[in-house]
Tab-separated table of N, CA and C in Angstrom:
chain	number	residue	atom	x	y	z
A	126	UNK	N	128.121	80.692	77.422
A	126	UNK	CA	128.599	80.618	78.745
A	126	UNK	C	129.331	81.999	78.417
A	127	UNK	N	130.367	81.796	77.144
A	127	UNK	CA	131.522	83.124	76.350
A	127	UNK	C	130.867	84.299	76.564
A	128	UNK	N	130.044	83.978	75.463
A	128	UNK	CA	128.670	85.215	75.377
A	128	UNK	C	128.526	86.139	76.684
A	129	UNK	N	128.038	85.426	77.079
A	129	UNK	CA	127.771	86.329	78.463
A	129	UNK	C	128.936	86.425	79.906
A	130	UNK	N	130.213	86.165	79.772
A	130	UNK	CA	131.094	86.378	80.092
A	130	UNK	C	131.416	87.444	79.259
A	131	UNK	N	131.694	87.514	78.202
A	131	UNK	CA	132.376	88.580	77.141
A	131	UNK	C	131.176	90.028	77.606
A	132	UNK	N	130.000	89.611	77.587
A	132	UNK	CA	128.910	90.568	77.892
A	132	UNK	C	129.237	91.601	78.979
A	133	UNK	N	129.328	90.603	79.944
A	133	UNK	CA	129.586	91.418	81.625
A	133	UNK	C	131.048	91.846	81.899
A	134	UNK	N	132.026	91.338	81.032
A	134	UNK	CA	133.394	91.932	81.098
A	134	UNK	C	132.961	93.590	80.321
A	135	UNK	N	132.680	93.780	79.111
A	135	UNK	CA	132.178	94.886	78.181
A	135	UNK	C	131.445	96.006	79.369
A	136	UNK	N	130.505	95.383	79.971
A	136	UNK	CA	129.594	95.979	80.568
A	136	UNK	C	130.398	96.639	81.812
A	137	UNK	N	131.123	95.860	82.504
A	137	UNK	CA	132.322	96.457	83.364
A	137	UNK	C	133.188	97.457	82.710
A	138	UNK	N	133.793	97.190	81.891
A	138	UNK	CA	134.474	98.079	80.977
A	138	UNK	C	133.836	99.166	80.936
A	139	UNK	N	132.636	99.378	80.519
A	139	UNK	CA	131.606	100.284	80.065
A	139	UNK	C	131.603	101.454	81.103
A	140	UNK	N	131.157	100.594	82.211
A	140	UNK	CA	131.388	101.582	83.268
A	140	UNK	C	132.211	102.396	84.052
A	141	UNK	N	133.606	101.741	84.092
A	141	UNK	CA	134.772	101.775	84.310
A	141	UNK	C	135.078	102.857	83.652
A	142	UNK	N	135.186	102.525	82.873
A	142	UNK	CA	135.359	104.092	81.817
A	142	UNK	C	134.268	105.486	81.925
A	143	UNK	N	133.115	105.170	82.427
A	143	UNK	CA	132.482	106.068	82.705
A	143	UNK	C	132.911	106.784	83.956
A	144	UNK	N	133.076	106.054	85.205
A	144	UNK	CA	133.423	106.327	86.527
A	144	UNK	C	134.720	107.280	86.003
A	145	UNK	N	135.461	106.752	85.222
A	145	UNK	CA	137.002	107.469	85.278
A	145	UNK	C	136.885	108.976	84.701
A	146	UNK	N	135.845	108.966	83.291
A	146	UNK	CA	135.333	110.254	82.773
A	146	UNK	C	134.741	110.992	83.382
A	147	UNK	N	134.338	111.061	84.375
A	147	UNK	CA	133.392	111.563	85.781
A	147	UNK	C	134.654	112.035	86.561
A	148	UNK	N	135.380	111.101	86.818
A	148	UNK	CA	136.464	111.610	88.114
A	148	UNK	C	137.011	112.841	87.318
A	149	UNK	N	137.500	112.406	85.664
A	149	UNK	CA	138.532	113.174	85.260
A	149	UNK	C	137.480	114.873	84.856
A	150	UNK	N	136.625	114.917	84.929
A	150	UNK	CA	135.737	116.218	84.511
A	150	UNK	C	136.136	116.714	85.514
A	151	UNK	N	135.464	115.903	87.275
A	151	UNK	CA	135.481	116.958	88.273
A	151	UNK	C	136.933	117.534	88.820
A	152	UNK	N	138.243	116.616	88.533
A	152	UNK	CA	138.981	117.201	88.398
A	152	UNK	C	139.424	118.488	87.401
A	153	UNK	N	139.080	118.586	86.435
A	153	UNK	CA	139.027	119.693	85.433
A	153	UNK	C	138.578	120.759	85.633
A	154	UNK	N	137.079	120.543	86.207
A	154	UNK	CA	136.053	121.771	86.018
A	154	UNK	C	135.829	121.667	88.164
């Protein structure tokens, strides 16, 4: 259970960082 929670939180963190990067790129360009 703990490993699954860790993977899910990691996945959400990766998706969040990806969205943040895309938003920053939109602001830059």
